Coordinates of C-alpha atoms in Angstrom, one line a residue:
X142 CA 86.1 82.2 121.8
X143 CA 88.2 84.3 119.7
X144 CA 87.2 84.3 116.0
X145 CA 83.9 82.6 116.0
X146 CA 81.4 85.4 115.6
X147 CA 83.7 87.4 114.1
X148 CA 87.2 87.5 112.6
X149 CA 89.6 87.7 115.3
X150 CA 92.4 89.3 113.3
X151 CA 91.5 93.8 113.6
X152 CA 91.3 95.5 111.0
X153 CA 94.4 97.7 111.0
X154 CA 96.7 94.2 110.8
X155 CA 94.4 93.0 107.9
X156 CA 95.6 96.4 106.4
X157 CA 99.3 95.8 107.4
X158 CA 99.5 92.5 106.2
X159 CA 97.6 93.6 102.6
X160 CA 100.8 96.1 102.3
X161 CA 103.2 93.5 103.2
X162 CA 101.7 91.1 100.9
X163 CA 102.0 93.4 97.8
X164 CA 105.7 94.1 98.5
X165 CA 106.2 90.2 99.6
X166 CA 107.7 89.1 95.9
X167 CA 104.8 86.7 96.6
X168 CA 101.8 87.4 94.2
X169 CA 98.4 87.8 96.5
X170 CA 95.4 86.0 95.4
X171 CA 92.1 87.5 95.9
X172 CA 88.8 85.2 94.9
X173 CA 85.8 86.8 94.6
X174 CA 83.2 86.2 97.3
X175 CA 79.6 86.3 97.0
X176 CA 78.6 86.1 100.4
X177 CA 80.3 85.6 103.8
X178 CA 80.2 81.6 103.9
X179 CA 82.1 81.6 100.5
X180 CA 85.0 84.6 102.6
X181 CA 85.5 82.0 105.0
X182 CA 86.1 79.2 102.7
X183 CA 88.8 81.3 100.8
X184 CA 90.8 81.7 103.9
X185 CA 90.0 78.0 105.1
X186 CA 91.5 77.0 101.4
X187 CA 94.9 79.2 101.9
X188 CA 94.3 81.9 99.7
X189 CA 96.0 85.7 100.5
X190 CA 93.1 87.9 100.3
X191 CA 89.3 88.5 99.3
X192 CA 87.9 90.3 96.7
X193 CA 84.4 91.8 96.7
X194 CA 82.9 92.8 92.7
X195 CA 80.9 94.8 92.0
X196 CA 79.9 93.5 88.9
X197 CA 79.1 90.0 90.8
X198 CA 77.3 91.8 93.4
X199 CA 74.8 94.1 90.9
X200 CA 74.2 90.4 89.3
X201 CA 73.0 88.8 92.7
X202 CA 70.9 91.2 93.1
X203 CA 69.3 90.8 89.3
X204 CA 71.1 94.4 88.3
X205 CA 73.9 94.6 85.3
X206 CA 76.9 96.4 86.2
X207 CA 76.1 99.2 84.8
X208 CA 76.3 101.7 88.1
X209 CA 72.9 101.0 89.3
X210 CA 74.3 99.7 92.9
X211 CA 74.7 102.8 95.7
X212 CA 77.7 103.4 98.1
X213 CA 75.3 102.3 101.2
X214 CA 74.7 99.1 99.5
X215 CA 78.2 98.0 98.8
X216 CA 79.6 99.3 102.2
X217 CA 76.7 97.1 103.4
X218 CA 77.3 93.9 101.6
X219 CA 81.2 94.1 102.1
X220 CA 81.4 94.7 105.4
X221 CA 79.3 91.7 106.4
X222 CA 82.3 89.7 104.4
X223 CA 85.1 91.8 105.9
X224 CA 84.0 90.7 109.7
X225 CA 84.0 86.9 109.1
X226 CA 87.6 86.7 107.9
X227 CA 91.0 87.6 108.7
X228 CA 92.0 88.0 105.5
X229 CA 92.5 91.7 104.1
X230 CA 89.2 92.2 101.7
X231 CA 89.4 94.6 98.7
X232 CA 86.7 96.1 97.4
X233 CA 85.7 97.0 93.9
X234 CA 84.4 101.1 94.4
X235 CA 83.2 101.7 90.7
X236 CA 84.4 105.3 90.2
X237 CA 83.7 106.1 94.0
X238 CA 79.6 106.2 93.4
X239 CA 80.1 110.0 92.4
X240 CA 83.1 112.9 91.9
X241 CA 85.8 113.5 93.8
X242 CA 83.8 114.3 96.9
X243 CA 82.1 111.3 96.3
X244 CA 84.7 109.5 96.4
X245 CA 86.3 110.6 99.4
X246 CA 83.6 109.5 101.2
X247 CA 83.5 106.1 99.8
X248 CA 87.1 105.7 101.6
X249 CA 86.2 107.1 104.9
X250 CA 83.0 104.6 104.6
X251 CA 85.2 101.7 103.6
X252 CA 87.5 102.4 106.4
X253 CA 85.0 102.4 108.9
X254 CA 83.9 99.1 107.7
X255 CA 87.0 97.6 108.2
X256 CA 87.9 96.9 104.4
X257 CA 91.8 96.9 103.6
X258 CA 91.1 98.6 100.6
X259 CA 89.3 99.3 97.2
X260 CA 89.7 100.0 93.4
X261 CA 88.6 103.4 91.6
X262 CA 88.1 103.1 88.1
X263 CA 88.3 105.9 85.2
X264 CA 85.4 105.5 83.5
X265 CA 82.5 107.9 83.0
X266 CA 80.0 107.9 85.8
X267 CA 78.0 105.7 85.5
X268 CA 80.1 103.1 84.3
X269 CA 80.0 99.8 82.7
X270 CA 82.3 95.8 82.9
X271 CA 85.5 96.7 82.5
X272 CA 85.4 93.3 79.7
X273 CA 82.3 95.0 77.5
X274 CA 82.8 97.4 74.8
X275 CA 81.9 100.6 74.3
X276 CA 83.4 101.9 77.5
X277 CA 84.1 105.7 77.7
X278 CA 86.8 107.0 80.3
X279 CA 87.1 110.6 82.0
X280 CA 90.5 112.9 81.3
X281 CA 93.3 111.8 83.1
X282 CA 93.3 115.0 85.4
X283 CA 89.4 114.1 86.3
X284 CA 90.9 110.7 87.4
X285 CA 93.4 112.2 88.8
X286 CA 91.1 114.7 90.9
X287 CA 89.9 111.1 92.0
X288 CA 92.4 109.4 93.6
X289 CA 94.0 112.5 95.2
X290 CA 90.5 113.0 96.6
X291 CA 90.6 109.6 98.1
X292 CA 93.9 109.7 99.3
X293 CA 93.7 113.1 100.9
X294 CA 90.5 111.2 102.7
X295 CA 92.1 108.5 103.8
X296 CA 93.0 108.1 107.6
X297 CA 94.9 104.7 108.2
X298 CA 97.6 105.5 106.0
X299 CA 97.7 100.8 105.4
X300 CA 94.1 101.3 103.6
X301 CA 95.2 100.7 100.2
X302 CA 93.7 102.8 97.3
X303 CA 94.4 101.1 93.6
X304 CA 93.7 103.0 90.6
X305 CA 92.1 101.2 87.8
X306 CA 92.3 102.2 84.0
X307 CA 90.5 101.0 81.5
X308 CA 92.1 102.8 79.1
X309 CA 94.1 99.9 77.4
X310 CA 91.1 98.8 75.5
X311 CA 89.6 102.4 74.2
X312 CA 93.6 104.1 73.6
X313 CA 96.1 101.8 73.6
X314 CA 98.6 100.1 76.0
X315 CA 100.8 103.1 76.0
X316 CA 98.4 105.7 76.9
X317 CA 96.9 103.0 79.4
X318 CA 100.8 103.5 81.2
X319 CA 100.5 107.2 81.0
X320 CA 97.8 107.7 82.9
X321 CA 99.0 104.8 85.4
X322 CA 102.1 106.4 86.0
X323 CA 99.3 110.0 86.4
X324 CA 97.5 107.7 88.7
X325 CA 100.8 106.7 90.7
X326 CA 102.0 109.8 91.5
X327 CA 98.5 111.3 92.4
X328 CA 98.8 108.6 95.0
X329 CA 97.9 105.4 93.8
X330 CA 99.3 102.6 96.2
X331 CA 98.2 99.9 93.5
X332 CA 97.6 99.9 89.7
X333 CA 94.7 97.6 88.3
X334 CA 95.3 97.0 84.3
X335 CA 91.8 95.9 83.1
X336 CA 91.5 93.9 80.0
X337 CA 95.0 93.3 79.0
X338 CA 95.4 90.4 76.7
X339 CA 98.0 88.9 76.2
X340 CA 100.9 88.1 78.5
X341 CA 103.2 90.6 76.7
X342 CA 100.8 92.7 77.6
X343 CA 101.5 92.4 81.3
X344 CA 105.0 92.3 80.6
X345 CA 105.0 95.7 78.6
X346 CA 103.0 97.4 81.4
X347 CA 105.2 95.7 84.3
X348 CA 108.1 97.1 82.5
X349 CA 106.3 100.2 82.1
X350 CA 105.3 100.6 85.9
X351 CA 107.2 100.9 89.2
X352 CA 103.9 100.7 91.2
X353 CA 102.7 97.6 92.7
X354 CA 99.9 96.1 89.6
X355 CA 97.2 93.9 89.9
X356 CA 96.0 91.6 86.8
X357 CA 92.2 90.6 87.0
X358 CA 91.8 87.3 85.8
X359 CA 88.0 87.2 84.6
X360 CA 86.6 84.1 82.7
X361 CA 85.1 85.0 79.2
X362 CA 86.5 88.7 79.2
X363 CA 89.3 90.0 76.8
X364 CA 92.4 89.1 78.6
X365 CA 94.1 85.4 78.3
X366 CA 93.4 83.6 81.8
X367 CA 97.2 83.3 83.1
X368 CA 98.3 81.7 85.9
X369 CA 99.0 83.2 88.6
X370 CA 102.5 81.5 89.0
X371 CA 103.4 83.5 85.6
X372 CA 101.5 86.8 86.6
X373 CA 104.2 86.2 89.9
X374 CA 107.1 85.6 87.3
X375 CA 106.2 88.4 85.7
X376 CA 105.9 90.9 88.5
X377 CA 102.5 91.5 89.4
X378 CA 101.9 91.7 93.0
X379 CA 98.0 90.7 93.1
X380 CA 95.4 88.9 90.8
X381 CA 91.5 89.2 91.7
X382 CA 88.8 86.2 90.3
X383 CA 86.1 88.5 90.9
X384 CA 83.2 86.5 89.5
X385 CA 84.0 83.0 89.6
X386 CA 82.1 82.0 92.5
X387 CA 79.1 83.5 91.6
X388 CA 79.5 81.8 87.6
X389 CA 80.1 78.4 89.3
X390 CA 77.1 78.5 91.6
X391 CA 75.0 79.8 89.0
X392 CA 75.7 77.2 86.7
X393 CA 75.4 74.4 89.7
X394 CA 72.7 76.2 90.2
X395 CA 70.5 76.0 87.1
X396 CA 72.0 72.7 86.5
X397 CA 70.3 71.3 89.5
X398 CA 66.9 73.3 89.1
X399 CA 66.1 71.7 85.1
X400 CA 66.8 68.1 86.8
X401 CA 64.7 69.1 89.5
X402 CA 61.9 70.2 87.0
X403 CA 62.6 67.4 84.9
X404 CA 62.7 64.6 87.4
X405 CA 60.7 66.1 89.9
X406 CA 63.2 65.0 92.6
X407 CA 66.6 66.4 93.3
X408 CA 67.7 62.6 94.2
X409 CA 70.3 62.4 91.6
X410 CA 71.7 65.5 92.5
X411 CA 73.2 64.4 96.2
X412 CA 76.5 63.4 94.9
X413 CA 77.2 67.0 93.9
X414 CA 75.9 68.7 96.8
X415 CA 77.8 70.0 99.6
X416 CA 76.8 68.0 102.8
X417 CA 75.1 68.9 105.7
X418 CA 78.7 68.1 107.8
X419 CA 80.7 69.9 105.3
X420 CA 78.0 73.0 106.1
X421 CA 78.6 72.5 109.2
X422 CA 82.1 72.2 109.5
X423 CA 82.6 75.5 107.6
X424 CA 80.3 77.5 109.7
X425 CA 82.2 76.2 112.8
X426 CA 79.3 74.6 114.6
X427 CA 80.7 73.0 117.5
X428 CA 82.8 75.8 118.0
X429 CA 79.5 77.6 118.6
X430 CA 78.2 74.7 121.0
X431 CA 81.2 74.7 123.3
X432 CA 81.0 78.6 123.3
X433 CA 76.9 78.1 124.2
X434 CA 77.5 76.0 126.9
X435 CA 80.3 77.4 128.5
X436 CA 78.8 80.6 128.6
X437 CA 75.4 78.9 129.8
X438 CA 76.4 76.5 132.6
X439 CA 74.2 78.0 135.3
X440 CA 71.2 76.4 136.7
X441 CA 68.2 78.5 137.2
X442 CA 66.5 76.1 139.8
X443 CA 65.6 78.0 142.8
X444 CA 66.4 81.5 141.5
X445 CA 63.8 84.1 141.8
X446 CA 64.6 85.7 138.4

């Protein structure tokens, strides 16, 4: 039963296809998920990849993303979304949960738990939302130190290390490009532009930049939500959602809790509920019951065990 437990698809090809994907022409869409159920939705659905935030995991676990969540804790949450899904999953890796050491370690760790890749940022450790202000960003040779240390970790030459800069928002667009084209040739497979604006934004920095980019399309944040259609026409090769999920269960959520309190019966809230079948259908259920009883199809009548 290939794929039920587990994703049947090994790590290495999620890696391969991740690389193929982000030289495809075709932009690759990664939504964020929040748990496993919502990874395998995403790949029922059609999408290219999965994305795992850090800023919408610190939230589920009551935290602002502010650096409070540790290496062992990521590496946890993410691998249990990794294994259900043969999608490639990329990972959001803060500024590695340390220095350059640090860092190196955070790939070797990601590796082994069979992510595709993940994004170093260059803020200041700790760090903060890429969207809030006062942000404050290392020198570019401390980045730099960064991602070489990460690459020069790295042992499946597919697991993709992106770069992020925030520096568009504190210095400019222009010195934003500098220190992607620093990141680049320090080893960077993938560039991530946070809080760009406007779309001549993107188009100044695709312009700018031969490396692959990838746009992060985050609801209330500084950048204009753009389709991903026109990211494609302009020449970005990825776009993450990497809190969606978690903002519309939250506000389904709460929604349904005040009626709850209010009417003292969730009644009225059926119709926008997902059913027990659709649960069901998602988790692969009968998949599970022909697996069960074809394993199981012994009698233990007469047997002295």
């Amino acid at each position: 039963m290939t794929g039920l437990i587990a994703a049947s698809t090994s790590a290495a090809d999620k890696r391969i296809a991740f690389r193929a994907g982000l030289t495809s022409g075709k932009i690759q869409r990664l939504p964020g998920a929040i748990n496993p159920l919502t990874a395998k939705l995403i790949q029922e659905i059609g999408f290219e990849g999965v994305y795992v935030s850090g800023g919408a995991y610190s939230a589920g676990l009551a935290l602002p993303d502010i650096g409070l969540t540790t290496l062992t804790e990521v590496a946890a949450h993410s691998k249990q979304i990794a294994r259900v899904t043969d999608l490639p999953t990329l990972i959001d890796a803060d500024t590695g949960f340390g220095e350059p050491m640090s860092a190196a370690r955070t790939v070797t760790v990601f590796e082994d738990d069979g992510i595709a890749g993940l994004h170093l940022e260059d803020q200041i450790n700790p760090k903060r939302c890429g969207h809030l202000d006062g942000k404050a960003i290392v020198p570019t040779q401390d980045m730099v130190r960064r991602v070489r240390a990460a690459v020069s970790a790295r042992r499946d030459p597919n697991f993709v290390i992106c770069a992020r800069t925030d520096a568009a928002g504190i210095d400019g667009i222009d010195a934003a490009i500098e220190r992607a084209k620093a990141y680049a040739d320090a080893g960077a497979d993938l560039i991530f532009t946070e809080a760009l604006a406007t779309e001549a934004d993107f188009e100044k920095f695709r312009a700018a930049v031969d490396t692959p980019l990838l746009a992060n399309m985050t609801e209330f944040g500084k950048s204009n939500l753009i389709s991903a259609k026109t990211l494609e026409e302009i020449g970005f090769n990825a776009v993450i959602y990497p809190v969606t999920t978690l903002r519309l269960a939250m506000f389904a959520i709460e929604k349904g809790l005040r009626e709850i309190f209010a009417e003292g019966t969730q009644e009225g809230l059926l119709g926008e509920m997902q059913q027990r079948s659709r649960l069901y259908e998602i988790l692969e259920y009968e998949r599970y019951n022909e697996f069960d009883s074809g394993i199981f199809n012994f009698s233990v009548e007469g047997s002295r065990i």
